[in-house]
mmCIF file of C-alpha atoms and ligand atoms in Angstrom:
data_model
loop_
_atom_site.group_PDB
_atom_site.id
_atom_site.type_symbol
_atom_site.label_atom_id
_atom_site.label_comp_id
_atom_site.label_asym_id
_atom_site.label_seq_id
_atom_site.Cartn_x
_atom_site.Cartn_y
_atom_site.Cartn_z
ATOM 1 C CA MET M 1147 103.282 3.975 176.628
ATOM 2 C CA THR M 1148 99.772 5.253 177.645
ATOM 3 C CA ASN M 1149 99.741 6.978 181.184
ATOM 4 C CA ASN M 1150 96.808 8.673 182.307
ATOM 5 C CA LYS M 1151 97.976 11.257 185.335
ATOM 6 C CA PRO M 1152 97.055 14.564 185.046
ATOM 7 C CA ILE M 1153 99.823 17.619 183.275
ATOM 8 C CA GLY M 1154 100.517 20.596 186.104
ATOM 9 C CA LEU M 1155 100.067 23.909 185.094
ATOM 10 C CA PHE M 1156 100.781 27.292 186.972
ATOM 11 C CA ASP M 1157 101.193 30.532 186.580
ATOM 12 C CA SER M 1158 101.593 34.132 188.758
ATOM 13 C CA GLY M 1159 97.617 33.987 187.875
ATOM 14 C CA VAL M 1160 94.874 33.730 184.918
ATOM 15 C CA GLY M 1161 97.125 34.313 181.930
ATOM 16 C CA GLY M 1162 98.674 31.409 181.525
ATOM 17 C CA THR M 1163 95.519 29.584 181.048
ATOM 18 C CA SER M 1164 96.675 31.275 177.450
ATOM 19 C CA ILE M 1165 98.957 28.478 177.703
ATOM 20 C CA TRP M 1166 96.351 25.797 178.870
ATOM 21 C CA LYS M 1167 93.808 26.575 175.756
ATOM 22 C CA GLU M 1168 96.679 25.681 173.915
ATOM 23 C CA ILE M 1169 97.264 22.446 175.435
ATOM 24 C CA HIS M 1170 93.732 21.388 175.922
ATOM 25 C CA LYS M 1171 93.231 22.021 171.991
ATOM 26 C CA LEU M 1172 96.089 19.845 170.951
ATOM 27 C CA MET M 1173 95.836 17.008 173.264
ATOM 28 C CA PRO M 1174 92.200 16.975 174.061
ATOM 29 C CA LEU M 1175 92.327 13.488 176.192
ATOM 30 C CA GLU M 1176 94.613 15.115 178.829
ATOM 31 C CA SER M 1177 93.583 15.768 182.180
ATOM 32 C CA THR M 1178 94.830 18.587 183.204
ATOM 33 C CA ILE M 1179 95.102 20.556 186.324
ATOM 34 C CA TYR M 1180 95.752 24.404 186.625
ATOM 35 C CA LEU M 1181 96.907 26.272 189.332
ATOM 36 C CA ALA M 1182 96.368 30.720 189.724
ATOM 37 C CA ASP M 1183 98.266 31.934 192.150
ATOM 38 C CA SER M 1184 96.647 35.463 191.637
ATOM 39 C CA LYS M 1185 96.874 36.077 195.367
ATOM 40 C CA ASN M 1186 100.754 36.453 194.869
ATOM 41 C CA ALA M 1187 100.646 38.296 191.316
ATOM 42 C CA PRO M 1188 102.193 40.040 189.696
ATOM 43 C CA TYR M 1189 105.433 37.927 189.852
ATOM 44 C CA GLY M 1190 107.236 40.390 187.737
ATOM 45 C CA ILE M 1191 108.543 42.562 190.372
ATOM 46 C CA LYS M 1192 109.609 40.246 192.466
ATOM 47 C CA THR M 1193 113.067 38.910 193.296
ATOM 48 C CA LYS M 1194 114.696 35.470 191.513
ATOM 49 C CA GLU M 1195 114.191 34.146 194.970
ATOM 50 C CA GLU M 1196 110.791 35.105 195.191
ATOM 51 C CA ILE M 1197 109.855 34.080 192.267
ATOM 52 C CA ILE M 1198 111.541 30.672 192.562
ATOM 53 C CA ALA M 1199 110.341 29.852 196.289
ATOM 54 C CA LEU M 1200 106.564 30.350 194.933
ATOM 55 C CA SER M 1201 107.314 28.257 192.273
ATOM 56 C CA PHE M 1202 108.560 25.509 194.344
ATOM 57 C CA LYS M 1203 105.370 25.837 196.310
ATOM 58 C CA ASN M 1204 103.144 25.483 193.209
ATOM 59 C CA THR M 1205 104.899 22.656 191.898
ATOM 60 C CA GLU M 1206 104.898 20.518 195.263
ATOM 61 C CA LEU M 1207 101.286 21.127 195.806
ATOM 62 C CA LEU M 1208 100.551 19.667 191.581
ATOM 63 C CA LEU M 1209 103.049 16.804 192.549
ATOM 64 C CA GLU M 1210 100.769 16.257 195.358
ATOM 65 C CA LEU M 1211 97.645 15.973 193.163
ATOM 66 C CA GLY M 1212 99.659 13.403 191.354
ATOM 67 C CA CYS M 1213 100.625 15.336 188.048
ATOM 68 C CA LYS M 1214 103.021 13.873 185.760
ATOM 69 C CA ILE M 1215 104.535 16.616 184.156
ATOM 70 C CA ILE M 1216 104.796 20.380 185.089
ATOM 71 C CA VAL M 1217 104.219 23.085 182.335
ATOM 72 C CA VAL M 1218 105.616 26.544 184.036
ATOM 73 C CA ALA M 1219 102.941 28.879 182.254
ATOM 74 C CA CYS M 1220 104.568 32.030 183.396
ATOM 75 C CA ASN M 1221 107.344 33.728 181.534
ATOM 76 C CA THR M 1222 109.169 34.540 184.735
ATOM 77 C CA ALA M 1223 108.970 31.992 186.485
ATOM 78 C CA THR M 1224 110.198 30.004 183.470
ATOM 79 C CA THR M 1225 113.204 32.320 183.077
ATOM 80 C CA ASN M 1226 113.903 33.266 187.028
ATOM 81 C CA ALA M 1227 113.583 29.647 187.735
ATOM 82 C CA ILE M 1228 113.611 26.941 185.723
ATOM 83 C CA LYS M 1229 116.793 25.645 186.412
ATOM 84 C CA GLU M 1230 116.409 25.795 190.037
ATOM 85 C CA LEU M 1231 113.013 23.817 189.581
ATOM 86 C CA ARG M 1232 114.899 21.357 187.455
ATOM 87 C CA ALA M 1233 117.590 20.795 190.053
ATOM 88 C CA LYS M 1234 115.044 19.783 193.456
ATOM 89 C CA PHE M 1235 112.480 17.658 191.689
ATOM 90 C CA GLU M 1236 112.943 14.967 189.453
ATOM 91 C CA VAL M 1237 109.285 15.461 187.185
ATOM 92 C CA PRO M 1238 110.138 16.829 184.110
ATOM 93 C CA PHE M 1239 109.213 20.411 182.889
ATOM 94 C CA ILE M 1240 108.224 22.689 180.123
ATOM 95 C CA GLY M 1241 109.054 26.076 180.083
ATOM 96 C CA ILE M 1242 107.533 29.157 178.413
ATOM 97 C CA GLU M 1243 110.216 31.675 177.202
ATOM 98 C CA PRO M 1244 109.440 35.284 174.903
ATOM 99 C CA ALA M 1245 109.571 33.803 171.141
ATOM 100 C CA ILE M 1246 112.462 35.997 170.168
ATOM 101 C CA LYS M 1247 113.779 33.574 168.112
ATOM 102 C CA PRO M 1248 110.780 33.359 164.767
ATOM 103 C CA ALA M 1249 110.219 37.248 165.515
ATOM 104 C CA ALA M 1250 114.492 37.517 164.909
ATOM 105 C CA SER M 1251 114.535 35.273 162.221
ATOM 106 C CA ASN M 1252 111.268 36.472 159.808
ATOM 107 C CA SER M 1253 111.729 40.049 160.626
ATOM 108 C CA GLU M 1254 112.553 42.210 157.702
ATOM 109 C CA THR M 1255 113.445 45.646 159.396
ATOM 110 C CA ASN M 1256 116.275 43.731 161.748
ATOM 111 C CA CYS M 1257 113.825 45.887 164.768
ATOM 112 C CA ILE M 1258 111.627 43.861 166.930
ATOM 113 C CA GLY M 1259 109.510 44.521 169.859
ATOM 114 C CA ILE M 1260 109.271 42.706 173.068
ATOM 115 C CA LEU M 1261 107.168 43.511 176.100
ATOM 116 C CA ALA M 1262 107.647 41.163 178.945
ATOM 117 C CA THR M 1263 107.878 41.678 182.955
ATOM 118 C CA LYS M 1264 110.452 43.372 184.348
ATOM 119 C CA GLY M 1265 111.537 40.118 186.168
ATOM 120 C CA THR M 1266 111.715 38.479 182.526
ATOM 121 C CA LEU M 1267 113.491 40.934 180.552
ATOM 122 C CA SER M 1268 116.140 41.128 183.736
ATOM 123 C CA SER M 1269 116.727 37.209 183.823
ATOM 124 C CA ASP M 1270 120.049 36.341 182.692
ATOM 125 C CA LEU M 1271 118.393 33.129 180.634
ATOM 126 C CA PHE M 1272 116.653 36.686 178.561
ATOM 127 C CA HIS M 1273 120.188 38.164 177.795
ATOM 128 C CA GLN M 1274 121.765 35.066 176.720
ATOM 129 C CA ALA M 1275 118.715 34.635 174.529
ATOM 130 C CA VAL M 1276 119.198 38.221 173.023
ATOM 131 C CA LEU M 1277 122.763 37.345 172.301
ATOM 132 C CA ASN M 1278 122.085 34.709 169.770
ATOM 133 C CA TYR M 1279 120.905 37.790 167.724
ATOM 134 C CA PRO M 1280 123.727 40.810 167.493
ATOM 135 C CA ASN M 1281 122.018 41.658 163.981
ATOM 136 C CA THR M 1282 118.561 42.065 165.519
ATOM 137 C CA LYS M 1283 117.676 46.011 167.143
ATOM 138 C CA ILE M 1284 115.322 44.223 170.120
ATOM 139 C CA VAL M 1285 113.200 47.209 171.881
ATOM 140 C CA GLU M 1286 112.410 45.735 175.475
ATOM 141 C CA GLN M 1287 109.141 47.513 177.470
ATOM 142 C CA VAL M 1288 108.310 46.437 180.775
ATOM 143 C CA GLY M 1289 104.384 46.039 180.868
ATOM 144 C CA TYR M 1290 104.400 47.503 184.355
ATOM 145 C CA GLY M 1291 100.794 47.296 185.557
ATOM 146 C CA LEU M 1292 99.219 45.025 182.968
ATOM 147 C CA VAL M 1293 99.059 41.891 184.921
ATOM 148 C CA GLN M 1294 97.552 44.044 187.713
ATOM 149 C CA LEU M 1295 94.765 45.460 185.356
ATOM 150 C CA ILE M 1296 93.991 42.141 183.990
ATOM 151 C CA GLU M 1297 94.080 40.468 188.051
ATOM 152 C CA ASP M 1298 91.506 42.809 188.791
ATOM 153 C CA GLY M 1299 89.569 42.260 185.868
ATOM 154 C CA GLN M 1300 90.487 45.652 184.647
ATOM 155 C CA MET M 1301 91.483 44.002 180.773
ATOM 156 C CA HIS M 1302 88.931 46.379 178.992
ATOM 157 C CA SER M 1303 89.708 49.810 181.082
ATOM 158 C CA LYS M 1304 90.954 52.989 179.893
ATOM 159 C CA GLU M 1305 93.460 52.474 181.879
ATOM 160 C CA MET M 1306 95.030 49.158 179.988
ATOM 161 C CA THR M 1307 94.655 51.262 176.591
ATOM 162 C CA ASN M 1308 96.752 53.730 177.901
ATOM 163 C CA LEU M 1309 99.413 51.944 179.086
ATOM 164 C CA LEU M 1310 99.562 49.925 175.943
ATOM 165 C CA GLN M 1311 100.039 53.002 173.863
ATOM 166 C CA THR M 1312 102.617 54.472 176.602
ATOM 167 C CA TYR M 1313 104.407 50.913 175.870
ATOM 168 C CA LEU M 1314 103.449 50.357 172.209
ATOM 169 C CA GLN M 1315 104.518 53.988 170.391
ATOM 170 C CA PRO M 1316 108.231 54.025 171.292
ATOM 171 C CA MET M 1317 108.115 50.070 169.238
ATOM 172 C CA ILE M 1318 106.261 51.899 166.033
ATOM 173 C CA GLU M 1319 108.478 54.266 166.136
ATOM 174 C CA ALA M 1320 111.538 52.097 166.241
ATOM 175 C CA ASN M 1321 110.048 50.545 163.412
ATOM 176 C CA ILE M 1322 109.541 47.137 164.668
ATOM 177 C CA ASP M 1323 107.612 44.643 162.643
ATOM 178 C CA TYR M 1324 107.410 42.052 164.937
ATOM 179 C CA LEU M 1325 106.193 42.414 168.632
ATOM 180 C CA VAL M 1326 106.936 39.908 170.776
ATOM 181 C CA LEU M 1327 104.283 38.929 173.740
ATOM 182 C CA GLY M 1328 106.796 38.018 176.470
ATOM 183 C CA CYS M 1329 104.231 37.288 179.480
ATOM 184 C CA SER M 1330 101.417 34.242 179.082
ATOM 185 C CA HIS M 1331 99.412 37.051 180.536
ATOM 186 C CA TYR M 1332 99.157 39.579 177.248
ATOM 187 C CA PRO M 1333 97.418 37.049 174.569
ATOM 188 C CA TYR M 1334 94.343 38.170 176.433
ATOM 189 C CA LEU M 1335 95.133 41.766 175.367
ATOM 190 C CA VAL M 1336 95.538 41.180 171.551
ATOM 191 C CA PRO M 1337 92.101 42.770 170.682
ATOM 192 C CA GLN M 1338 93.633 46.393 172.268
ATOM 193 C CA ILE M 1339 97.069 45.890 171.083
ATOM 194 C CA LYS M 1340 95.492 45.227 167.967
ATOM 195 C CA GLU M 1341 93.755 48.778 167.910
ATOM 196 C CA ILE M 1342 96.669 50.699 168.505
ATOM 197 C CA LEU M 1343 99.569 48.852 166.953
ATOM 198 C CA PRO M 1344 99.890 49.426 162.066
ATOM 199 C CA LYS M 1345 98.794 46.433 160.430
ATOM 200 C CA SER M 1346 101.862 45.555 159.078
ATOM 201 C CA ILE M 1347 103.115 44.458 162.571
ATOM 202 C CA LYS M 1348 102.714 40.994 163.621
ATOM 203 C CA ILE M 1349 101.914 39.492 167.326
ATOM 204 C CA ILE M 1350 103.590 36.386 168.238
ATOM 205 C CA ASP M 1351 103.768 34.891 171.533
ATOM 206 C CA SER M 1352 104.656 31.170 172.670
ATOM 207 C CA GLY M 1353 101.626 29.360 173.252
ATOM 208 C CA GLU M 1354 101.389 26.848 170.348
ATOM 209 C CA ALA M 1355 105.240 25.822 170.650
ATOM 210 C CA VAL M 1356 105.001 24.950 174.100
ATOM 211 C CA ALA M 1357 101.819 23.073 173.618
ATOM 212 C CA LEU M 1358 103.599 20.825 170.541
ATOM 213 C CA GLN M 1359 106.685 20.423 173.114
ATOM 214 C CA THR M 1360 104.627 19.187 175.832
ATOM 215 C CA SER M 1361 103.372 16.884 173.683
ATOM 216 C CA LYS M 1362 106.805 16.024 172.478
ATOM 217 C CA VAL M 1363 107.839 15.255 175.415
ATOM 218 C CA LEU M 1364 105.397 13.439 176.535
ATOM 219 C CA SER M 1365 104.720 10.893 173.764
ATOM 220 C CA GLU M 1366 109.290 10.596 173.787
ATOM 221 C CA THR M 1367 109.367 9.599 177.491
ATOM 222 C CA ILE M 1368 106.449 9.187 180.446
ATOM 223 C CA GLY M 1369 103.716 8.994 178.280
ATOM 224 C CA LEU M 1370 100.148 10.609 176.618
ATOM 225 C CA ALA M 1371 96.716 9.905 177.895
ATOM 226 C CA LYS M 1372 94.563 7.481 175.946
ATOM 227 C CA SER M 1373 91.250 8.243 178.284
ATOM 228 C CA SER M 1374 88.584 9.599 176.760
ATOM 229 C CA LEU M 1375 87.172 10.593 181.608
ATOM 230 C CA ASN M 1376 89.684 12.913 181.440
ATOM 231 C CA SER M 1377 89.422 15.902 183.650
ATOM 232 C CA GLN M 1378 90.081 20.356 183.677
ATOM 233 C CA ILE M 1379 90.259 21.112 187.106
ATOM 234 C CA PHE M 1380 91.599 24.520 187.889
ATOM 235 C CA TYR M 1381 92.484 25.964 191.412
ATOM 236 C CA THR M 1382 92.344 29.611 192.484
ATOM 237 C CA ASN M 1383 94.049 31.405 195.186
ATOM 238 C CA GLY M 1384 92.221 34.596 194.232
ATOM 239 C CA SER M 1385 89.061 35.600 192.031
ATOM 240 C CA PRO M 1386 87.089 32.624 190.349
ATOM 241 C CA GLU M 1387 85.297 35.176 188.482
ATOM 242 C CA VAL M 1388 88.276 36.687 187.255
ATOM 243 C CA LEU M 1389 89.200 33.109 186.143
ATOM 244 C CA GLN M 1390 86.481 32.286 184.907
ATOM 245 C CA ASN M 1391 86.070 35.694 182.065
ATOM 246 C CA VAL M 1392 89.468 34.399 180.754
ATOM 247 C CA LEU M 1393 88.233 30.702 180.457
ATOM 248 C CA SER M 1394 84.827 31.606 178.533
ATOM 249 C CA ASP M 1395 84.113 28.163 178.518
ATOM 250 C CA SER M 1396 82.283 27.323 181.987
ATOM 251 C CA ARG M 1397 84.988 24.740 183.488
ATOM 252 C CA CYS M 1398 85.469 23.148 187.177
ATOM 253 C CA ILE M 1399 87.187 25.843 189.350
ATOM 254 C CA TYR M 1400 88.035 25.545 193.014
ATOM 255 C CA THR M 1401 89.159 28.109 195.474
ATOM 256 C CA ARG M 1402 91.638 26.872 197.421
ATOM 257 C CA ASP M 1403 94.461 28.441 199.708
ATOM 258 C CA PHE M 1404 98.149 27.729 198.549
HETATM 259 N N1 DGL W 2306 101.691 35.490 183.810
HETATM 260 C C1 DGL W 2306 103.477 35.818 183.621
HETATM 261 C C2 DGL W 2306 104.161 35.723 182.963
HETATM 262 O O1 DGL W 2306 104.310 34.716 181.548
HETATM 263 C C3 DGL W 2306 102.896 37.414 184.630
HETATM 264 C C4 DGL W 2306 104.202 37.549 185.506
HETATM 265 C C5 DGL W 2306 103.280 38.596 186.883
HETATM 266 O O2 DGL W 2306 102.992 37.594 187.080
HETATM 267 O O3 DGL W 2306 103.844 39.946 186.947
HETATM 268 O O4 DGL W 2306 105.331 36.576 182.510
#
């Protein structure tokens, strides 16, 4: 079945473009519409009810724009609102959660680190996922301030390096051999993180897995696109420059209030 309607993605800001890149790489014929809800970032310090309301608002706009599937390109929104989204809307949803499974399954030190938002680490979904790995020590760390610095265009600042150093040092001391990036903004921090971590510690995120899952669901249900006339559209209610910077290639970015 062919379905040329766009894939819709949303995030609390520019971070979910790390997921968009994986989706576009795997499925270049698909049209996409990305919403960067930067005006409301960070989601990670909001209540579950607030995160659900913002996720509903973003989904309603993506559906108005004709999307065939919604990728919640935000760990915080997924872990706090995916159940409510699926209950309210009929469209298929793909969520993103911290990649605990590959890290815990492959860890040789039986100790892994997870850097994520407060909203993700305190969610029921995350707590349940952790219960599956009773033999793995999981060092959890809230990345306070990291998303805000990225949204403010301060990704390469000294303040960012200092925060990362503070958050990662206890993980190094605990002897982790995997660091799970549990927030879609954090893949943009990999160069700085690599400067701090010993080379033996592997860094993983969920971007590729989300793209594969999206492709699988589309091909099994509502259909993949087959048109070369596809378009990649980005809407932001914050700074178009910060969004353009993380995208690197020049893209169609529109400012819009939502
Ligand atoms: N990109 C969001 C995530 O994956 C960041 C959440 C936030 O805005 O705090 O969790």
